[in-house]
C-alpha positions as a printed NumPy array, in Angstrom:
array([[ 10.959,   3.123, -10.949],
       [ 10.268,  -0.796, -11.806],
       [  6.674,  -1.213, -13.359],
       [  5.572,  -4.94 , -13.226],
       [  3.171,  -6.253, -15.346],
       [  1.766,  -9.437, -16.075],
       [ -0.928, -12.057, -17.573],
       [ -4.673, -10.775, -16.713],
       [ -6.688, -13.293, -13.683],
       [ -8.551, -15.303, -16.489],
       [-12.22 , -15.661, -15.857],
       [-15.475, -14.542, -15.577],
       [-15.67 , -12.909, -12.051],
       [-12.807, -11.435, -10.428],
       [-11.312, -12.035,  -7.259],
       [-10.398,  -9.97 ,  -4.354],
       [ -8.009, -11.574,  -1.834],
       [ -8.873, -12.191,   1.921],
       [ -6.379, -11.811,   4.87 ],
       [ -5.862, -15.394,   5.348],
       [ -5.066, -15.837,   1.13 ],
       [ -8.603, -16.954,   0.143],
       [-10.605, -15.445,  -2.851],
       [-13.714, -13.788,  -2.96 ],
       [-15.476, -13.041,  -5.694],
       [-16.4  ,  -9.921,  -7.218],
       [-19.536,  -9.14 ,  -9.307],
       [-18.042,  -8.12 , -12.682],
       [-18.288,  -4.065, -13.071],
       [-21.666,  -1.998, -12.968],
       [-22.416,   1.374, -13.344],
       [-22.679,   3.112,  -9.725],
       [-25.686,   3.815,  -8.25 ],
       [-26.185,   7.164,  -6.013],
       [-26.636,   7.946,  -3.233],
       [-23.93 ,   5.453,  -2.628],
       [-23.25 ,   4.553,   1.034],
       [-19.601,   3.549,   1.713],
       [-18.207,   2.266,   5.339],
       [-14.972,   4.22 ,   6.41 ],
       [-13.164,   5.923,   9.534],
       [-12.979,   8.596,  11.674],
       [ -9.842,  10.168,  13.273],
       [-10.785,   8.462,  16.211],
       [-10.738,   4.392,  13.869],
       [-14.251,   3.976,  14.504],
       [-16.123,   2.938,  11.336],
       [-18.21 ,   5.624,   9.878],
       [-21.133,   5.491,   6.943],
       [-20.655,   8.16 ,   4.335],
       [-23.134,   8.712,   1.359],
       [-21.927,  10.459,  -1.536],
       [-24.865,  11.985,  -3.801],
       [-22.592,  11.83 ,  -7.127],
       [-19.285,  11.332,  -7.752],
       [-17.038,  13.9  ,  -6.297],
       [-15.728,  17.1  ,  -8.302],
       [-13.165,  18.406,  -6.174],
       [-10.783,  15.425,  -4.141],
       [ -8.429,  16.829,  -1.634],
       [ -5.758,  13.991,  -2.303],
       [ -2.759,  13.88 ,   0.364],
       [  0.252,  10.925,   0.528],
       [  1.453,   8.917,  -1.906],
       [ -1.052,   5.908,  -2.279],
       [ -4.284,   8.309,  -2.163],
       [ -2.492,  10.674,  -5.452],
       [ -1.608,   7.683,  -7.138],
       [ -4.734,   5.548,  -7.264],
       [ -6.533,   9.141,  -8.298],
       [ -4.605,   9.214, -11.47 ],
       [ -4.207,   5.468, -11.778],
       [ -8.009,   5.169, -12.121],
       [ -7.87 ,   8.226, -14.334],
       [ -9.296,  10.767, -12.025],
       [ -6.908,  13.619, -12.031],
       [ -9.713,  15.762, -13.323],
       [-11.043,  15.703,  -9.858],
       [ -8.504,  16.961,  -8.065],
       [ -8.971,  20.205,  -6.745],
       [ -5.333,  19.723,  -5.256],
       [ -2.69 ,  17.171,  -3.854],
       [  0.14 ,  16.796,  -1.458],
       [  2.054,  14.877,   0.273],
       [  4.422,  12.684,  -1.848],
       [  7.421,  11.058,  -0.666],
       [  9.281,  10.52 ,  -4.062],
       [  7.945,  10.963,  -7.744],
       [  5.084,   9.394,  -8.899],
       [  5.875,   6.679, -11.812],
       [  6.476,   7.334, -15.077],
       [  3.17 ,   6.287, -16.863],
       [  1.392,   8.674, -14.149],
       [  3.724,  11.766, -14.895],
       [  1.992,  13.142, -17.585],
       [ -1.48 ,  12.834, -15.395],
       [  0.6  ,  14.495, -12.334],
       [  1.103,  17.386, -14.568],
       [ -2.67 ,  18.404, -14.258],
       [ -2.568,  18.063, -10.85 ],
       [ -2.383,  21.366,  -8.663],
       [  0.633,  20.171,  -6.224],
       [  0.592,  22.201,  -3.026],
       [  3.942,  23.513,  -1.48 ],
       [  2.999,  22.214,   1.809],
       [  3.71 ,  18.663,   1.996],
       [  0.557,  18.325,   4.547],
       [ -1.978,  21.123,   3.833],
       [ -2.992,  22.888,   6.972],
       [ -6.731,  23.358,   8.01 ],
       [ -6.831,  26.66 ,   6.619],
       [ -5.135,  26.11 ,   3.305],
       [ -7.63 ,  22.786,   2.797],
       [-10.916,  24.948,   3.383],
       [ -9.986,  27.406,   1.185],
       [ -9.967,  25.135,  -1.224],
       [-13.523,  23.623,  -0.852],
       [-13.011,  20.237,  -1.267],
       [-16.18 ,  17.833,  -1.773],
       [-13.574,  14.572,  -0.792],
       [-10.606,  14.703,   1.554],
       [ -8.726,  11.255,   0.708],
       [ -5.807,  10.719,   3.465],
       [ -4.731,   8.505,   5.695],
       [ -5.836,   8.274,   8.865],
       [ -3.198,  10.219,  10.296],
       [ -3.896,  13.63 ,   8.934],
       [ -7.657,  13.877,  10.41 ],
       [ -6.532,  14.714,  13.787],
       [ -6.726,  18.208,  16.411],
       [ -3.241,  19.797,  14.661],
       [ -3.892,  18.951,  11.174],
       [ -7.038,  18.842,   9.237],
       [ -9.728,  18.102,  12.419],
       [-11.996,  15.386,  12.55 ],
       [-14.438,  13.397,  10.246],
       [-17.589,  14.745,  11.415],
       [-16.729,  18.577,  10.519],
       [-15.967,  17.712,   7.251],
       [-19.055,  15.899,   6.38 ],
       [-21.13 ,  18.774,   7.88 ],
       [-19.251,  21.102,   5.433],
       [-20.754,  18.794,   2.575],
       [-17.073,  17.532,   2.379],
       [-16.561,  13.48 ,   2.776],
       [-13.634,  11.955,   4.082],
       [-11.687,   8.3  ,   2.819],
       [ -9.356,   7.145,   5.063],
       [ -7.159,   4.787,   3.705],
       [ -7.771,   1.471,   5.533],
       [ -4.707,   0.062,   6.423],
       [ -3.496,   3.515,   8.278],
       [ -6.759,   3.335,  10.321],
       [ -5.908,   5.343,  14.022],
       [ -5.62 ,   2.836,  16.533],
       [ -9.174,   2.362,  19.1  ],
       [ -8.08 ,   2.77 ,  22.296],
       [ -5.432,   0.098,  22.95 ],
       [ -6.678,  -2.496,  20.504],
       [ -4.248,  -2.692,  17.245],
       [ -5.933,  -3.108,  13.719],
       [ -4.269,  -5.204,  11.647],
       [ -3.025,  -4.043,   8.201],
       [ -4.184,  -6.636,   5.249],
       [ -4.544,  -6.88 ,   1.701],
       [ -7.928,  -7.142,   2.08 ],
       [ -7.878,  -3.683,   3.31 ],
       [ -5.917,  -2.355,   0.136],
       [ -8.109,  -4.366,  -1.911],
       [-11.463,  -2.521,  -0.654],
       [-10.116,   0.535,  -1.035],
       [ -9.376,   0.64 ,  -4.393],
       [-12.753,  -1.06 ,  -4.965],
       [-14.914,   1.571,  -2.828],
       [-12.526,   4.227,  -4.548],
       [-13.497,   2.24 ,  -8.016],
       [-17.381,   2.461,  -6.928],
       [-17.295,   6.152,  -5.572],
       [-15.975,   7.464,  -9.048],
       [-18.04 ,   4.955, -11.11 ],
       [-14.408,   3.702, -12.817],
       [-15.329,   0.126, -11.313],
       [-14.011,  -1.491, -14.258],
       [-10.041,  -0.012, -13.824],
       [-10.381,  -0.759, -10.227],
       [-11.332,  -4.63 , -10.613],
       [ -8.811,  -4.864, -13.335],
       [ -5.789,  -3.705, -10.637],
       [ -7.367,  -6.179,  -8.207],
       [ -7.276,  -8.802, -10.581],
       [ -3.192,  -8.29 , -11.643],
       [ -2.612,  -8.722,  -7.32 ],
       [ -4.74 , -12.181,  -7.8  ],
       [ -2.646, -13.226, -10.507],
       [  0.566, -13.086,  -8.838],
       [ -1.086, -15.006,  -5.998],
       [ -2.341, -17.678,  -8.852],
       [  1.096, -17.628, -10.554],
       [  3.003, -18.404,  -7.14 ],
       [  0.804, -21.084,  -5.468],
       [  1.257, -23.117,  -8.875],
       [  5.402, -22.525,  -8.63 ],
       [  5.404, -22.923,  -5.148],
       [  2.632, -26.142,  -5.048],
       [  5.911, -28.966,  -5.272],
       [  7.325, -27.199,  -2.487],
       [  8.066, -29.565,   0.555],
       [  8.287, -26.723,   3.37 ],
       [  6.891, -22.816,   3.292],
       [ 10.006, -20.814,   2.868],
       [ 10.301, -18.877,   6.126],
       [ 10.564, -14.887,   6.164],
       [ 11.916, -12.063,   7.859],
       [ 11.127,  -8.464,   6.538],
       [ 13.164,  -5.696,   8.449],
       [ 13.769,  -2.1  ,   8.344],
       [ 16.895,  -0.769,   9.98 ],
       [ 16.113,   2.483,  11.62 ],
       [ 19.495,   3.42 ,  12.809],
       [ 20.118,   1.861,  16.259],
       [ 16.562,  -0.32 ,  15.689],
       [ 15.688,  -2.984,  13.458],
       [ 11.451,  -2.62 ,  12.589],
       [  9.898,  -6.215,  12.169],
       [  6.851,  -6.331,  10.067],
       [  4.86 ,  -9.356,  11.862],
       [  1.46 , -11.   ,  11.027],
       [ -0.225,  -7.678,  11.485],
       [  1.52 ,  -5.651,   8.81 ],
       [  0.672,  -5.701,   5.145],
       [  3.823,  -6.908,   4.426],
       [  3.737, -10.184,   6.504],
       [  0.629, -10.514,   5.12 ],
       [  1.092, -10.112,   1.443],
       [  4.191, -12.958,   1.745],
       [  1.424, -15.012,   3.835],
       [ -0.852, -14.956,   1.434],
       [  1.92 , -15.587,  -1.157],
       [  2.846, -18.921,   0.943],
       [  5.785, -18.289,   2.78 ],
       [  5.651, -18.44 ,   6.975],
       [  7.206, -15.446,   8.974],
       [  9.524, -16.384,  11.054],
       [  8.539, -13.919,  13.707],
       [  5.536, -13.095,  13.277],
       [  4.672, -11.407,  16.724],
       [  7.574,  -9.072,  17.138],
       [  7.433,  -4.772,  16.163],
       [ 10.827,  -4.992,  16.676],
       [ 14.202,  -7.31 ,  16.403],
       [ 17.7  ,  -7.423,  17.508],
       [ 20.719,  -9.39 ,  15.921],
       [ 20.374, -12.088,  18.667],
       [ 16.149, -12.334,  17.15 ],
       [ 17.619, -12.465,  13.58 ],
       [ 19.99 , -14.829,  14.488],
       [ 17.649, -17.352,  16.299],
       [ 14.718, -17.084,  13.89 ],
       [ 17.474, -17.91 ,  11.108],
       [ 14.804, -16.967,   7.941],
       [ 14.67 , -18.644,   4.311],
       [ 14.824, -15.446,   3.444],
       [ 15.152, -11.575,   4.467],
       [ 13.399,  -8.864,   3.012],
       [ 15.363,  -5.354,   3.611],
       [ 12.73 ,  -2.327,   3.531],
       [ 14.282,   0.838,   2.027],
       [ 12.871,   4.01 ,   1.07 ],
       [ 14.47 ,   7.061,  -1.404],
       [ 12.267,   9.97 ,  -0.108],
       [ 12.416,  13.548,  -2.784],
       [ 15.951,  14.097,  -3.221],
       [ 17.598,  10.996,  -1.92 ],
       [ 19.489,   8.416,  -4.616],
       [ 17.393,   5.525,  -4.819],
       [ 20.492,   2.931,  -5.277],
       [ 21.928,   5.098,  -2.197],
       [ 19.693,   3.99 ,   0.189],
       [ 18.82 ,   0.604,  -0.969],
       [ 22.072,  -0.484,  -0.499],
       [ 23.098,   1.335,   2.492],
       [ 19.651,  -0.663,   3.86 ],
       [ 21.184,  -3.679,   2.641],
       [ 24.222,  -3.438,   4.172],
       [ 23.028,  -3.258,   7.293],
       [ 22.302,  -6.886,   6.906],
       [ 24.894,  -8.111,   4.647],
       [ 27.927,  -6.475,   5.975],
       [ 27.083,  -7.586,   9.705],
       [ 29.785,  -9.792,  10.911],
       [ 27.582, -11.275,  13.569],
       [ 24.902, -11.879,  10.335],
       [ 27.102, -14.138,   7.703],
       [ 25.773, -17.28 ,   8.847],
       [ 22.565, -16.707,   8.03 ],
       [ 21.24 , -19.044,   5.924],
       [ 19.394, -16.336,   3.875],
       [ 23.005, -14.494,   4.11 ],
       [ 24.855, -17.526,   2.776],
       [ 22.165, -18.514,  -0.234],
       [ 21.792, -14.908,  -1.379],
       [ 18.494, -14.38 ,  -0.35 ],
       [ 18.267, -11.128,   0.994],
       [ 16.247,  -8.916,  -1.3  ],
       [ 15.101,  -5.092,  -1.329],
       [ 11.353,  -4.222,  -1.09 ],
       [ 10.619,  -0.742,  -1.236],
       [  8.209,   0.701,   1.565],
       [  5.518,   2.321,  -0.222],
       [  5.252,  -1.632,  -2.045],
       [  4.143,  -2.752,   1.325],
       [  2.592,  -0.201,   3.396],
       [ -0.433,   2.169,   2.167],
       [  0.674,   0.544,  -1.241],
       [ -2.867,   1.144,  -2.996],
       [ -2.027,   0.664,  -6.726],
       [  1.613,  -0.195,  -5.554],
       [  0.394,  -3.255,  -4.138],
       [  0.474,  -5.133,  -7.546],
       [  4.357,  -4.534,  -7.776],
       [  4.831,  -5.487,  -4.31 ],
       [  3.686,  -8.482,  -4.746],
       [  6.09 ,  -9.727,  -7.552],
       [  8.873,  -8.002,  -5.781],
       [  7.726, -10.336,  -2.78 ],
       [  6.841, -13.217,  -5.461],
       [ 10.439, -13.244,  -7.101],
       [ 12.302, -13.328,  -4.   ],
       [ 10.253, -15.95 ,  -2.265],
       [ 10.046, -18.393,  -5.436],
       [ 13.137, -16.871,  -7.474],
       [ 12.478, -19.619, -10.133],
       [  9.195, -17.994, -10.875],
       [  8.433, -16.381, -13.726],
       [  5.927, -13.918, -14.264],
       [  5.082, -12.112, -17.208],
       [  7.534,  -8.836, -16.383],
       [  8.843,  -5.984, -17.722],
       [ 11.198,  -3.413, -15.896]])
């Protein structure tokens, strides 16, 4: 798997990034204080308070994002047990993986997660409900906090929450704060605001924003993620306009008559799939469309592969993300990279 890296934000104070691509900054690291109160959901999407007397022992990590910014953040110590990942985790996390008790069910049941008497469940928002793990509330009367990962927040009644990079951004930094490992938190923050620095310099002599499409073919459906994805708006706050930014879903004739800068194709290799496979049968579907080639991203070659867990429930995946959104918007830009 690609690993990005590049120059450090330079400065005193770090920055987290807002929804709308502004910067807010970020007292430099100090030591956690406890009983630390931290604002998260319930199966239900309503915000919750949850105070956590010391740093948890014993993390109940399920899905991708929530194992990976355990052992990013070098907390692999504290996990009682994990599940849940779609493909491997990357390279300079296997040896921390290893440590890791990794359960044969990919979503633990109810029974299998009390047995193991976790003090921190950290999930998305989709495992806390009736036929999975219950709800919020029983958990924290076990002693046993729950972290829902932000941007897969349940849905309140009909009223859709948006999915941001603010959102990814304050989780790693309440994440950072719960385990008192504020400084390896800020310092992942800080690589996302450097991509953002690096492109608004390359893209500053620009005349127009480069418009954007970024699909997911789905067999007979093409997903569209709009202004309320994390997607659209990581290339938002990279610059770039979406070119349809309303629609959950898109036909050719949408394609055809939003007529991007540039396309984004969403692919994902889950455990046992070949990565190349499926990226390029996912590009295909946009390439190889006769009723596609005049396109202008078609005709200028800019159609480019983003993998899904870059841009949804990305967590420490959001830095890489970012340049893989970065180098296709701006591909003049150079960054500081290594593959």
């Amino acid at each position: 798997m690609k690993r990005t890296t590049w120059k450090r934000f330079a400065g005193a104070a770090l920055c987290a990034v807002t929804a709308l691509g502004c910067t807010v900054p970020v007292s430099a690291a100090e030591s956690t204080r406890y009983p630390l109160t931290i604002t998260t959901y319930d199966q239900s999407g309503n915000e919750v308070e949850t105070t956590y007397e010391k740093a948890p022992e014993k993390v109940l990590a399920v899905y991708q994002g929530c194992i990976e910014t355990m052992l990013s953040l070098g907390l692999e110590d504290r996990l009682v047990a994990a599940a849940g990942l779609d493909n491997a985790v990357p390279d300079e996390l296997a040896e921390a993986f290893e440590q890791v008790n990794y359960l044969d069910e990919f979503t633990p049941s109810l029974e299998t997660a009390t047995m193991l008497e976790p003090d921190m469940i950290f999930s998305w928002g989709s495992i806390l409900a009736d036929d999975r793990l219950g709800d919020v509330d029983s958990w924290t009367e076990k002693g046993c906090n729950v972290y829902i990962n932000s941007n897969t927040r349940p849905r309140t009644g009909d009223a859709s929450h948006s999915r941001t990079l603010e959102n990814e951004i304050t989780d790693l930094l309440n994440i950072g704060k719960i385990f008192d490992v504020q400084d390896k938190a800020e310092a992942i923050v800080a690589d996302i605001q450097s991509v953002i620095d690096q492109t608004a310099e390359a893209a500053s002599g620009l005349k127009e924003q480069p418009t954007v499409l970024i699909l997911e073919p789905l067999g007979d459906e093409i997903t569209n993620y709009g202004a309320a994805s994390l997607g659209g708006d990581m290339v938002t706050a990279l610059g770039a306009a979406l070119a349809n930014p309303d629609a959950s879903q898109v036909g050719k004739e949408d394609i055809i008559a939003a007529d991007p800068d540039v396309i984004f194709v969403v692919y994902m290799p889950y455990s046992g799939d070949d990565p190349e496979t499926v990226k390029n049968d996912q590009l295909n579907v946009i390439l190889e469309d006769e009723a596609l080639q005049n396109l202008s991203a078609v005709k200028n070659g800019n159609v480019y592969p983003i993998m899904l867990s870059e841009m949804y429930a990305s967590a420490t995946r959001t830095p890489d993300g970012m340049v893989t959104f970065a180098q296709g918007l701006y591909p003049d830009l150079e960054l500081d990279s290594e593959n």
